[in-house]
Amino acid sequence: MGVSSEDAAGTSAFGRSVLGKNPQQSILNVLRIACSEALQQPDFAARLQEIKQRFYVRDFDGIFLDPANLPVYTAQYVPRRALCYYELFSHPDLQEILRTGPQILCLGAGSGSELVGISAACAHMTQPISVHSQDYADWSSILQSLETAVQYKWRVPHMNYSFSLGNLLSISPELEAHIARSQLVTAMFVFNELFVDKANAMNFVRTIVRCLQPNAYFLLVDSAGSFSSVKVGSNSYMAYMFFDSLAAYFEPVIQEDSKWFRHKPALEYPLPVENMRYFVRLYRRKQ
């Protein structure tokens, strides 16, 4: 099942009483509040250019282990992803999961796109929902700013947020236990980055297979372009192929190889908000 255009058109109905008539603008308003200090930094443009250069050579440590980069990264990259994730989590299959009041573990999610997007998609709900963000860099101050802005604008007391440090290339027993007790685990724009170290990236795949409980869900989202193409030996594979090949363990619920997110026109935000193309897989762990 894919994310249909009807689903995309209908996302504005979710949480309208909380988010108003233009949910996408409401999301950007939250981010503008949370990122206000970063957006006013005199060296914002220069630091952003350095971040882009490091992305080009896949120097992820150079980006994320420098605390001065994190507010700039959030202000630039989180808006489009938060908007996209709001649309994605408004999909009927994910709404059904959210209505159960799940514990959600968001891997590599320190910048807060998942926190904002999921909160927006759950704004109309009342059941307790736990969102735990995990990352190997310390994003705690960024996440706190986002949580504060979310609660100020949307008043979502049923949402519970937490954060922990951990490296997905060296998975701890604590993280394994967190995977095991979560009803939904997400890896959104993170799996490709793990292939800087192919051996440990495959260990991550094995950990998800081993620790995810029966009937729990795993959501995999990443770029649909060549950036998600992983070379193994002489062959190249899209990142989702590793999990697609595990049909004995995972049942696909949503399966889309290439999906465009296009935001509404005339949105107001201090920086250009780009559209994005991504793939999505929602798997249910088999018994």
Coordinates of C-alpha atoms in Angstrom, one line a residue:
M1 CA 0.0 0.0 0.0
G2 CA 1.4 3.4 -0.9
V3 CA 0.8 7.0 0.3
S4 CA -1.9 8.1 -2.2
S5 CA -2.6 11.6 -3.4
E6 CA -6.0 11.3 -1.7
D7 CA -4.1 10.7 1.6
A8 CA -1.9 13.7 1.0
A9 CA -4.8 15.9 0.2
G10 CA -6.6 14.8 3.3
T11 CA -3.9 15.4 5.8
S12 CA -5.1 18.9 6.5
A13 CA -8.2 17.3 8.1
F14 CA -6.1 15.7 10.9
G15 CA -5.7 17.9 13.9
R16 CA -7.3 20.9 12.1
S17 CA -8.9 22.0 15.4
V18 CA -5.5 22.3 16.9
L19 CA -3.3 23.2 13.9
G20 CA -5.8 25.5 12.3
K21 CA -6.8 25.8 8.7
N22 CA -3.3 25.5 7.4
P23 CA -1.5 22.8 9.3
Q24 CA 1.7 23.1 7.2
Q25 CA 2.0 26.8 8.2
S26 CA 1.3 25.9 11.8
I27 CA 4.2 23.5 11.7
L28 CA 6.5 26.1 10.3
N29 CA 5.4 28.6 12.9
V30 CA 6.5 26.1 15.6
L31 CA 9.9 25.8 13.9
R32 CA 10.3 29.5 13.5
I33 CA 9.8 29.9 17.3
A34 CA 12.2 27.1 18.2
C35 CA 14.9 28.2 15.7
S36 CA 14.6 31.9 16.2
E37 CA 18.1 32.3 17.7
A38 CA 19.8 30.2 15.1
L39 CA 18.1 32.1 12.3
Q40 CA 19.5 35.3 13.6
Q41 CA 23.1 34.1 13.8
P42 CA 25.4 36.3 11.7
D43 CA 27.4 33.3 10.5
F44 CA 24.4 31.3 9.6
A45 CA 25.0 31.2 5.8
A46 CA 28.7 30.4 6.2
R47 CA 28.1 27.6 8.6
L48 CA 25.3 26.2 6.4
Q49 CA 27.6 26.1 3.4
E50 CA 30.2 24.2 5.5
I51 CA 27.5 21.7 6.5
K52 CA 26.5 21.2 2.8
Q53 CA 30.2 20.6 1.9
R54 CA 30.6 18.0 4.6
F55 CA 27.4 16.3 3.4
Y56 CA 28.9 16.1 -0.1
V57 CA 31.9 14.0 1.2
R58 CA 29.7 12.2 3.7
D59 CA 31.6 13.6 6.7
F60 CA 28.7 13.1 9.1
D61 CA 30.8 13.3 12.2
G62 CA 32.2 16.7 11.0
I63 CA 28.6 18.0 10.9
F64 CA 26.9 16.4 13.9
L65 CA 29.7 16.3 16.5
D66 CA 30.2 20.1 16.3
P67 CA 27.6 21.5 18.6
A68 CA 27.6 24.9 16.7
N69 CA 26.3 23.2 13.6
L70 CA 23.2 21.6 15.2
P71 CA 20.9 24.7 15.5
V72 CA 21.8 25.7 11.9
Y73 CA 21.1 22.2 10.7
T74 CA 17.7 22.1 12.4
A75 CA 16.6 25.5 11.0
Q76 CA 17.6 24.5 7.5
Y77 CA 16.6 20.8 7.2
V78 CA 13.9 20.1 9.7
P79 CA 11.1 22.2 8.2
R80 CA 10.7 20.1 5.0
R81 CA 11.1 16.9 6.8
A82 CA 8.7 17.8 9.6
L83 CA 6.1 18.8 6.9
C84 CA 6.8 15.5 5.1
Y85 CA 6.5 13.4 8.2
Y86 CA 3.2 15.1 9.2
E87 CA 1.8 14.0 5.8
L88 CA 3.3 10.5 6.2
F89 CA 2.0 10.0 9.8
S90 CA -1.4 11.1 8.7
H91 CA -1.6 8.0 6.5
P92 CA -4.5 5.8 7.7
D93 CA -2.2 2.8 8.5
L94 CA 0.1 5.0 10.7
Q95 CA -2.9 6.8 12.2
E96 CA -4.3 3.4 13.2
I97 CA -1.0 2.7 15.0
L98 CA -0.9 6.1 16.7
R99 CA -4.4 5.6 18.0
T100 CA -3.2 2.7 20.1
G101 CA -1.1 5.0 22.2
P102 CA 2.3 3.4 21.3
Q103 CA 5.8 3.8 22.6
I104 CA 7.7 5.2 19.5
L105 CA 11.4 4.9 19.3
C106 CA 12.9 7.3 16.7
L107 CA 16.5 6.3 15.8
G108 CA 18.9 8.9 14.7
A109 CA 16.2 11.5 15.3
G110 CA 18.1 14.2 17.3
S111 CA 17.3 17.1 15.0
G112 CA 13.6 16.8 15.9
S113 CA 11.9 16.3 12.5
E114 CA 10.1 13.2 13.9
L115 CA 9.2 14.9 17.1
V116 CA 7.5 17.8 15.3
G117 CA 5.9 15.7 12.5
I118 CA 4.5 13.0 14.8
S119 CA 3.2 15.6 17.3
A120 CA 1.4 17.4 14.5
A121 CA -0.2 14.2 13.3
C122 CA -1.2 13.3 16.8
A123 CA -2.4 16.7 17.8
H124 CA -6.1 15.7 17.6
M125 CA -5.7 12.7 19.8
T126 CA -6.0 12.4 23.5
Q127 CA -4.4 9.0 24.3
P128 CA -0.9 9.1 25.8
I129 CA 1.8 8.7 23.1
S130 CA 5.5 8.4 23.9
V131 CA 8.2 9.6 21.5
H132 CA 11.7 8.7 22.4
S133 CA 14.4 10.3 20.1
Q134 CA 17.8 8.6 20.0
D135 CA 21.0 10.0 18.4
Y136 CA 24.8 9.8 18.7
A137 CA 25.2 13.6 19.0
D138 CA 23.8 15.6 21.9
W139 CA 20.7 17.3 20.5
S140 CA 19.0 17.7 24.0
S141 CA 18.9 21.5 23.9
I142 CA 17.5 21.5 20.3
L143 CA 14.8 19.0 21.2
Q144 CA 13.9 20.9 24.4
S145 CA 13.3 24.1 22.3
L146 CA 11.1 22.1 19.9
E147 CA 9.1 20.5 22.7
T148 CA 8.6 23.9 24.3
A149 CA 7.4 25.4 21.0
V150 CA 5.1 22.4 20.3
Q151 CA 3.4 22.7 23.7
Y152 CA 3.1 26.5 23.4
K153 CA 1.4 26.4 20.0
W154 CA -0.5 23.1 20.1
R155 CA -1.1 22.2 23.8
V156 CA -0.5 18.4 23.4
P157 CA -0.3 17.2 27.1
H158 CA -0.8 13.6 25.9
M159 CA 2.6 13.6 24.2
N160 CA 5.5 12.5 26.2
Y161 CA 9.1 13.1 25.0
S162 CA 12.5 11.8 25.9
F163 CA 16.0 11.6 24.5
S164 CA 19.0 9.3 24.8
L165 CA 22.5 9.2 23.4
G166 CA 23.7 6.1 21.6
N167 CA 25.6 5.0 18.5
L168 CA 23.7 2.8 16.1
L169 CA 27.0 1.4 14.9
S170 CA 27.7 0.1 18.3
I171 CA 24.3 -0.9 19.7
S172 CA 24.1 -1.1 23.5
P173 CA 22.0 -3.5 25.5
E174 CA 20.0 -0.5 26.7
L175 CA 19.1 0.4 23.1
E176 CA 18.2 -3.2 22.3
A177 CA 15.8 -3.2 25.3
H178 CA 14.3 0.0 24.0
I179 CA 13.7 -1.5 20.6
A180 CA 12.1 -4.5 22.2
R181 CA 9.6 -2.5 24.3
S182 CA 8.6 -0.1 21.5
Q183 CA 5.5 -0.7 19.3
L184 CA 6.9 1.5 16.5
V185 CA 10.6 2.0 15.7
T186 CA 11.5 4.5 13.0
A187 CA 14.8 5.0 11.0
M188 CA 14.2 8.1 8.9
F189 CA 17.0 9.5 6.8
V190 CA 19.5 7.6 9.0
F191 CA 20.0 4.1 7.5
N192 CA 22.0 5.3 4.6
E193 CA 24.4 7.1 6.9
L194 CA 25.2 3.9 8.7
F195 CA 26.8 2.4 5.6
V196 CA 29.9 4.5 6.3
D197 CA 30.6 1.3 8.2
K198 CA 29.0 -1.6 6.2
A199 CA 29.7 -4.3 8.7
N200 CA 28.1 -2.5 11.6
A201 CA 25.3 -1.3 9.4
M202 CA 24.4 -5.0 8.7
N203 CA 24.6 -5.6 12.4
F204 CA 22.0 -2.9 12.8
V205 CA 19.7 -4.8 10.4
R206 CA 20.2 -8.0 12.5
T207 CA 19.5 -6.1 15.7
I208 CA 16.1 -4.9 14.3
V209 CA 15.2 -8.4 13.2
R210 CA 16.2 -9.9 16.6
C211 CA 14.8 -7.2 19.0
L212 CA 11.6 -6.0 17.3
Q213 CA 8.7 -7.8 18.9
P214 CA 6.0 -9.7 16.9
N215 CA 3.3 -7.3 15.6
A216 CA 5.5 -4.3 16.3
Y217 CA 6.3 -2.0 13.4
F218 CA 9.5 -0.7 11.7
L219 CA 9.3 2.5 9.6
L220 CA 12.1 3.0 7.2
V221 CA 12.3 6.3 5.2
D222 CA 15.2 7.8 3.2
S223 CA 16.1 9.6 0.0
A224 CA 14.8 8.0 -3.1
G225 CA 17.8 9.2 -5.1
S226 CA 21.3 7.8 -5.6
F227 CA 22.3 9.0 -2.2
S228 CA 20.6 5.9 -0.8
S229 CA 22.3 3.5 -3.2
V230 CA 24.7 1.3 -1.3
K231 CA 27.6 -0.5 -3.0
V232 CA 28.3 -4.0 -1.8
G233 CA 31.0 -5.7 -3.7
S234 CA 30.5 -4.9 -7.4
N235 CA 26.7 -4.4 -7.0
S236 CA 24.7 -1.4 -5.9
Y237 CA 21.5 -1.7 -3.8
M238 CA 18.9 0.7 -2.6
A239 CA 18.8 0.8 1.2
Y240 CA 15.3 -0.6 1.5
M241 CA 16.3 -3.8 -0.4
F242 CA 18.1 -5.1 2.7
F243 CA 14.8 -5.2 4.6
D244 CA 12.7 -6.2 1.6
S245 CA 14.8 -9.3 1.4
L246 CA 13.8 -10.4 4.9
A247 CA 10.3 -11.5 4.0
A248 CA 10.4 -14.3 6.6
Y249 CA 10.5 -11.7 9.3
F250 CA 8.7 -8.6 7.9
E251 CA 5.4 -8.0 6.3
P252 CA 5.3 -4.8 4.3
V253 CA 2.3 -2.5 5.1
I254 CA 3.3 0.6 3.2
Q255 CA 5.7 0.1 0.3
E256 CA 6.6 3.1 -2.0
D257 CA 9.9 3.2 -3.9
S258 CA 9.6 6.9 -4.8
K259 CA 7.3 9.4 -3.3
W260 CA 7.3 13.2 -3.7
F261 CA 6.4 15.5 -0.9
R262 CA 5.4 18.9 -2.2
H263 CA 4.4 21.5 0.3
K264 CA 1.6 24.0 -0.2
P265 CA 2.5 27.3 -2.0
A266 CA 2.9 30.6 -0.2
L267 CA 4.1 29.2 3.1
E268 CA 6.0 31.7 5.3
Y269 CA 9.4 30.8 6.8
P270 CA 12.6 32.7 6.9
L271 CA 14.4 30.2 4.6
P272 CA 13.2 28.5 1.4
V273 CA 11.4 25.2 2.2
E274 CA 12.2 22.6 -0.4
N275 CA 10.2 19.7 -1.7
M276 CA 11.7 16.2 -1.3
R277 CA 11.6 12.8 -2.8
Y278 CA 11.8 9.8 -0.6
F279 CA 11.1 6.1 -0.3
V280 CA 9.0 4.6 2.5
R281 CA 8.6 1.2 4.0
L282 CA 6.4 0.3 7.0
Y283 CA 7.0 -3.3 8.1
R284 CA 5.1 -5.3 10.6
R285 CA 7.2 -7.9 12.5
K286 CA 5.9 -11.3 11.8
Q287 CA 5.2 -13.8 14.6

